[in-house]
GROMACS .gro file of C-alpha atoms in nm:
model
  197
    1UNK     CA    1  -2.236   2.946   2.525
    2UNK     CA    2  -2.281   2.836   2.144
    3UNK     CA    3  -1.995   2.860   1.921
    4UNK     CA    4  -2.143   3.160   1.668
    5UNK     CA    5  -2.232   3.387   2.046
    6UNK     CA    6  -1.868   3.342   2.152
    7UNK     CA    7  -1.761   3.404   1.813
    8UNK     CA    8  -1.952   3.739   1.819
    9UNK     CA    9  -1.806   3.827   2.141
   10UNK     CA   10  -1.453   3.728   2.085
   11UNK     CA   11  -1.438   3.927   1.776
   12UNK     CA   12  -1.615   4.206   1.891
   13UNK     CA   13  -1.328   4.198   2.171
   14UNK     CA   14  -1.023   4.165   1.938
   15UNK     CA   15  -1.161   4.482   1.745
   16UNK     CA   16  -1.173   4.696   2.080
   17UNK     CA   17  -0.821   4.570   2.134
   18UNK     CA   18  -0.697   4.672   1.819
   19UNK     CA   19  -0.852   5.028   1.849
   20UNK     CA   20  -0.723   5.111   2.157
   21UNK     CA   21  -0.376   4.977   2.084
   22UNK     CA   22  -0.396   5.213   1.819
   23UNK     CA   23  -0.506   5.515   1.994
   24UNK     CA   24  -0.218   5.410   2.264
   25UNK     CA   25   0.029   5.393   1.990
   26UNK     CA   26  -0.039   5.718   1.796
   27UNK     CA   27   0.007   5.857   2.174
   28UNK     CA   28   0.370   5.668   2.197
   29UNK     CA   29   0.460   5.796   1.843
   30UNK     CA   30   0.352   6.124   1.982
   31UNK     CA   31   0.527   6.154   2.289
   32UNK     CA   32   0.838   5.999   2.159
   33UNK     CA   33   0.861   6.301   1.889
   34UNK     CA   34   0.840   6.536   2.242
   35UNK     CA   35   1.104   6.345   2.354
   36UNK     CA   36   1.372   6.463   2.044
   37UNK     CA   37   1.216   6.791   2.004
   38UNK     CA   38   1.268   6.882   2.398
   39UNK     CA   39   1.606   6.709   2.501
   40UNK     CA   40   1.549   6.904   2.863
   41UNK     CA   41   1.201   6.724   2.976
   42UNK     CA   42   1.326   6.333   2.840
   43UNK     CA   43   1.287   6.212   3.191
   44UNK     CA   44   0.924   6.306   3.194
   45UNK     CA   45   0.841   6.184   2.823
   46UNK     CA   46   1.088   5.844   2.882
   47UNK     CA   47   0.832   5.767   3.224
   48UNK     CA   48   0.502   5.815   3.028
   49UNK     CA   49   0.671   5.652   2.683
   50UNK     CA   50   0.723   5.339   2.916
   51UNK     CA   51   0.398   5.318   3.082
   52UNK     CA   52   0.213   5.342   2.746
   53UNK     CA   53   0.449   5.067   2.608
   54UNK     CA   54   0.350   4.818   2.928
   55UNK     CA   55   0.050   4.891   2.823
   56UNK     CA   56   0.025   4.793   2.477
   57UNK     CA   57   0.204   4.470   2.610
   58UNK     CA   58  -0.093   4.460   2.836
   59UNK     CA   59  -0.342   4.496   2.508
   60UNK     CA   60  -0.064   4.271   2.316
   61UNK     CA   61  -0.117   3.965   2.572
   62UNK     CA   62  -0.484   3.986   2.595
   63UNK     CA   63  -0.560   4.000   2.251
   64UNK     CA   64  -0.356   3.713   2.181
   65UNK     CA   65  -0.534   3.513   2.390
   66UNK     CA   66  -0.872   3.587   2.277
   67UNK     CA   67  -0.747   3.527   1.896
   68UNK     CA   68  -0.634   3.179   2.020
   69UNK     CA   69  -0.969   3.117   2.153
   70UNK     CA   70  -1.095   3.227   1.820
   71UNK     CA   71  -0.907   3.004   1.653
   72UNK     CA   72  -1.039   2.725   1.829
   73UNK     CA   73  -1.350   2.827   1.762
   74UNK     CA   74  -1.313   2.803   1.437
   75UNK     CA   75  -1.169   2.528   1.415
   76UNK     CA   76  -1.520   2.377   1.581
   77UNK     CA   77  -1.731   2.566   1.355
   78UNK     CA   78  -1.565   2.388   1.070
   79UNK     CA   79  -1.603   2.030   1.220
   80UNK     CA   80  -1.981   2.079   1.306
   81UNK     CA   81  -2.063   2.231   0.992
   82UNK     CA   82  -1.817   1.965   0.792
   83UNK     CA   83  -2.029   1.719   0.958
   84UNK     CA   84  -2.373   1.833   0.836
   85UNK     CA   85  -2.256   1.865   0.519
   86UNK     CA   86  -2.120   1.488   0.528
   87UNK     CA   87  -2.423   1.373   0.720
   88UNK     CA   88  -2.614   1.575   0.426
   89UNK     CA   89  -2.443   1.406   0.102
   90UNK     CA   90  -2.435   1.105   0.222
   91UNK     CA   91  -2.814   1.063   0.275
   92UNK     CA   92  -2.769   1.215  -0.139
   93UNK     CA   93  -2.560   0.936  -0.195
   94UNK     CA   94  -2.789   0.662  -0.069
   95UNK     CA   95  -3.108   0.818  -0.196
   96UNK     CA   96  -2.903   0.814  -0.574
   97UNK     CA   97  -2.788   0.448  -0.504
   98UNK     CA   98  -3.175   0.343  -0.415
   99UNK     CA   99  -3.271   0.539  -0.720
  100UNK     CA  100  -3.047   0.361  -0.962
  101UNK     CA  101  -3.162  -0.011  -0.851
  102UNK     CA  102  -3.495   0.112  -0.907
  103UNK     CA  103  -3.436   0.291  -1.276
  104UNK     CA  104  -3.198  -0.070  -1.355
  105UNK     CA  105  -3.490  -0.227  -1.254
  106UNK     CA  106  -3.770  -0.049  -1.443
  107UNK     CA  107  -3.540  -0.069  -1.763
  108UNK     CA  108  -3.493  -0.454  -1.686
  109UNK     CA  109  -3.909  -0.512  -1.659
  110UNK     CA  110  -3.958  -0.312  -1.951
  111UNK     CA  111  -3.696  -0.522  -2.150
  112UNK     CA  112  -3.935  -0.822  -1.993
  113UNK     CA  113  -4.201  -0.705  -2.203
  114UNK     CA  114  -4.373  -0.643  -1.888
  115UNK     CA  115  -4.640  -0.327  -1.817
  116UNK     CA  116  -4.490  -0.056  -1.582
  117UNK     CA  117  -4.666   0.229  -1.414
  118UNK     CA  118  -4.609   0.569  -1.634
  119UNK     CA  119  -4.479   0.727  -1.403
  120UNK     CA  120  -4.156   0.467  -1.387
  121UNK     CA  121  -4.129   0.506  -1.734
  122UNK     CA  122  -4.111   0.868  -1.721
  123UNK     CA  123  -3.832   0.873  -1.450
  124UNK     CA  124  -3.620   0.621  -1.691
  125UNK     CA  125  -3.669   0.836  -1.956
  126UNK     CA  126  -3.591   1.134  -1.750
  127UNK     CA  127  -3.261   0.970  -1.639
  128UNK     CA  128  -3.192   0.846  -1.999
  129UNK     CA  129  -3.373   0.883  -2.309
  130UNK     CA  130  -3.107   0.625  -2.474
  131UNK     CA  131  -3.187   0.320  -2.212
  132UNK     CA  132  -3.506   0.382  -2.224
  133UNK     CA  133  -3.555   0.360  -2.611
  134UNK     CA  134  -3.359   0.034  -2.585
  135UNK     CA  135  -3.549  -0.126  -2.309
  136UNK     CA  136  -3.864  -0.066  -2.507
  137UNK     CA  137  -3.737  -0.217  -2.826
  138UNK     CA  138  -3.590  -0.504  -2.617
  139UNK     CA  139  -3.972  -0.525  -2.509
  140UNK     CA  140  -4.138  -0.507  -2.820
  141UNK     CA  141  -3.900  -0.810  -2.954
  142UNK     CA  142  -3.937  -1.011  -2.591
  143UNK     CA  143  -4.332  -0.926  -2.540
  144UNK     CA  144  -4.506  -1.220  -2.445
  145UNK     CA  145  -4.894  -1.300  -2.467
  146UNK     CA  146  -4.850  -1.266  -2.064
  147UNK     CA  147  -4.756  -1.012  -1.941
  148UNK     CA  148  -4.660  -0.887  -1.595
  149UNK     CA  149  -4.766  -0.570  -1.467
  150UNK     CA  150  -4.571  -0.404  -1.204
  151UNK     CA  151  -4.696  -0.123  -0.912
  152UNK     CA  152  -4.446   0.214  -0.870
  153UNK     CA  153  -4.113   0.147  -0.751
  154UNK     CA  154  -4.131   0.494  -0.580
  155UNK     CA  155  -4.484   0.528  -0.403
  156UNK     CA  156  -4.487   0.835  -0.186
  157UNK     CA  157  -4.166   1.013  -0.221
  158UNK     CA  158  -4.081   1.246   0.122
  159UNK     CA  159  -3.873   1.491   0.098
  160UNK     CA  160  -3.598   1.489   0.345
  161UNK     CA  161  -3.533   1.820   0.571
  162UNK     CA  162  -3.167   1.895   0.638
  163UNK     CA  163  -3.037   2.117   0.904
  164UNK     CA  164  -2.857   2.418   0.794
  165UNK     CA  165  -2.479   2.401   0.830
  166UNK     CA  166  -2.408   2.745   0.932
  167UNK     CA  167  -2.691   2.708   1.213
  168UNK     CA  168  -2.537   2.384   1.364
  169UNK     CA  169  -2.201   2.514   1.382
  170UNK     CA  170  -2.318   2.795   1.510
  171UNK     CA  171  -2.514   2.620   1.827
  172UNK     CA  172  -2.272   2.405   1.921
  173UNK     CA  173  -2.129   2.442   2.235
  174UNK     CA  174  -1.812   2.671   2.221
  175UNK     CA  175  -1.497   2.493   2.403
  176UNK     CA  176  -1.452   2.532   2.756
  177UNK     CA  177  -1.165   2.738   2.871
  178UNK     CA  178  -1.313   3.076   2.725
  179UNK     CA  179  -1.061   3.331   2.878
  180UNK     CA  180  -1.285   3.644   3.102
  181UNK     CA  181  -1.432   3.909   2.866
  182UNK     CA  182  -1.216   4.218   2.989
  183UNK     CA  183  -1.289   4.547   2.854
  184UNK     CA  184  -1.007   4.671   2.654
  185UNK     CA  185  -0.963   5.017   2.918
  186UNK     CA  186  -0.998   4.795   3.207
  187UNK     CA  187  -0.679   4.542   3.142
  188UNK     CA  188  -0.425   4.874   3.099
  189UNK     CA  189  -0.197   4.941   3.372
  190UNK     CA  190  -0.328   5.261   3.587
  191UNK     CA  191   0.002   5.449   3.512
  192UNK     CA  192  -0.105   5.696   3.234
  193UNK     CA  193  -0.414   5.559   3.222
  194UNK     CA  194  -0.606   5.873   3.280
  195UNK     CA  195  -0.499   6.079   3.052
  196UNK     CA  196  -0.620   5.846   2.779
  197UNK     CA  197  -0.993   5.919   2.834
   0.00000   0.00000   0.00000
């Protein structure tokens, strides 16, 4: 099962928990204010007043464990998605790196005197109007009757696709151990269960 379909479930199971914990409880608050209005009948209130309470322990139990396995689903979803994102900025990193040999570069063959594509001289410019001014005045002053001319730095540029962080944390295989999907009804105790639906 993939970690964002057992998320689903699991929280989809904690909410049916909660409701019927609180359906059971308004019942206990209920039949624990028939228990001080009628003093005679106690016995009868005090039987059904403990069944509902095993079963909110019941409910208690149950949804505790499936909010544990939540948790540790979470705590997955974070570490798949952290490492997209890392995988992600460091291929940023590297691309910037290459980029900045290559702008130090154009900047140093312009400063050469030497003939650059346009396109190189745009992206220093782009990066910084200021080092590019002074590489071509260092030029002008340097220029020799020879002059080298350089191809693109760049050539075809590809744009790199990145998987989507939410999507690989969400595929990733959930952890084993999943406790049994129960429906909430189903894990109460049969005493006093009936009159509930």
């Amino acid at each position: 099962m993939k970690i964002g379909e057992a998320q689903h479930i699991y929280r989809k199971q904690v909410s049916d928990y909660r409701e019927q914990r609180a359906a059971i409880s308004k019942r206990l608050e209920t039949i624990r204010s028939k228990m001080d209005a009628s003093p005679n009948n106690r016995e009868q209130f005090e039987s059904e007043a403990a069944a509902l309470e095993l079963t909110l322990d019941s409910l208690d139990e149950k949804q505790a464990e499936y909010e544990k396995y939540l948790e540790q689903l979470s705590e997955k979803y974070c570490a798949y998605w952290n490492t997209t994102v890392a995988e992600q900025q460091a291929d940023a990193m590297e691309e910037y790196a290459v980029d900045m040999g290559k702008i130090m570069e154009v900047a140093r063959r312009i400063m050469k005197g030497a003939i650059v594509p346009a396109s190189d001289e745009k992206k220093l410019m782009e990066f910084s109007n200021e080092m590019y001014q002074t590489a071509k005045s260092v030029g002008a002053m340097i220029r020799r009757q020879k002059r080298e001319k350089y191809d693109t730095l760049w050539g075809e540029e590809e744009e790199k696709e990145y998987e989507d962080p939410k999507e690989a944390a969400e595929n990733a295989q959930a952890p084993s151990g999943a406790p049994a999907v129960v429906d909430a009804a189903e894990s109460m105790p049969s005493a006093g269960g009936e009159d509930m639906q």
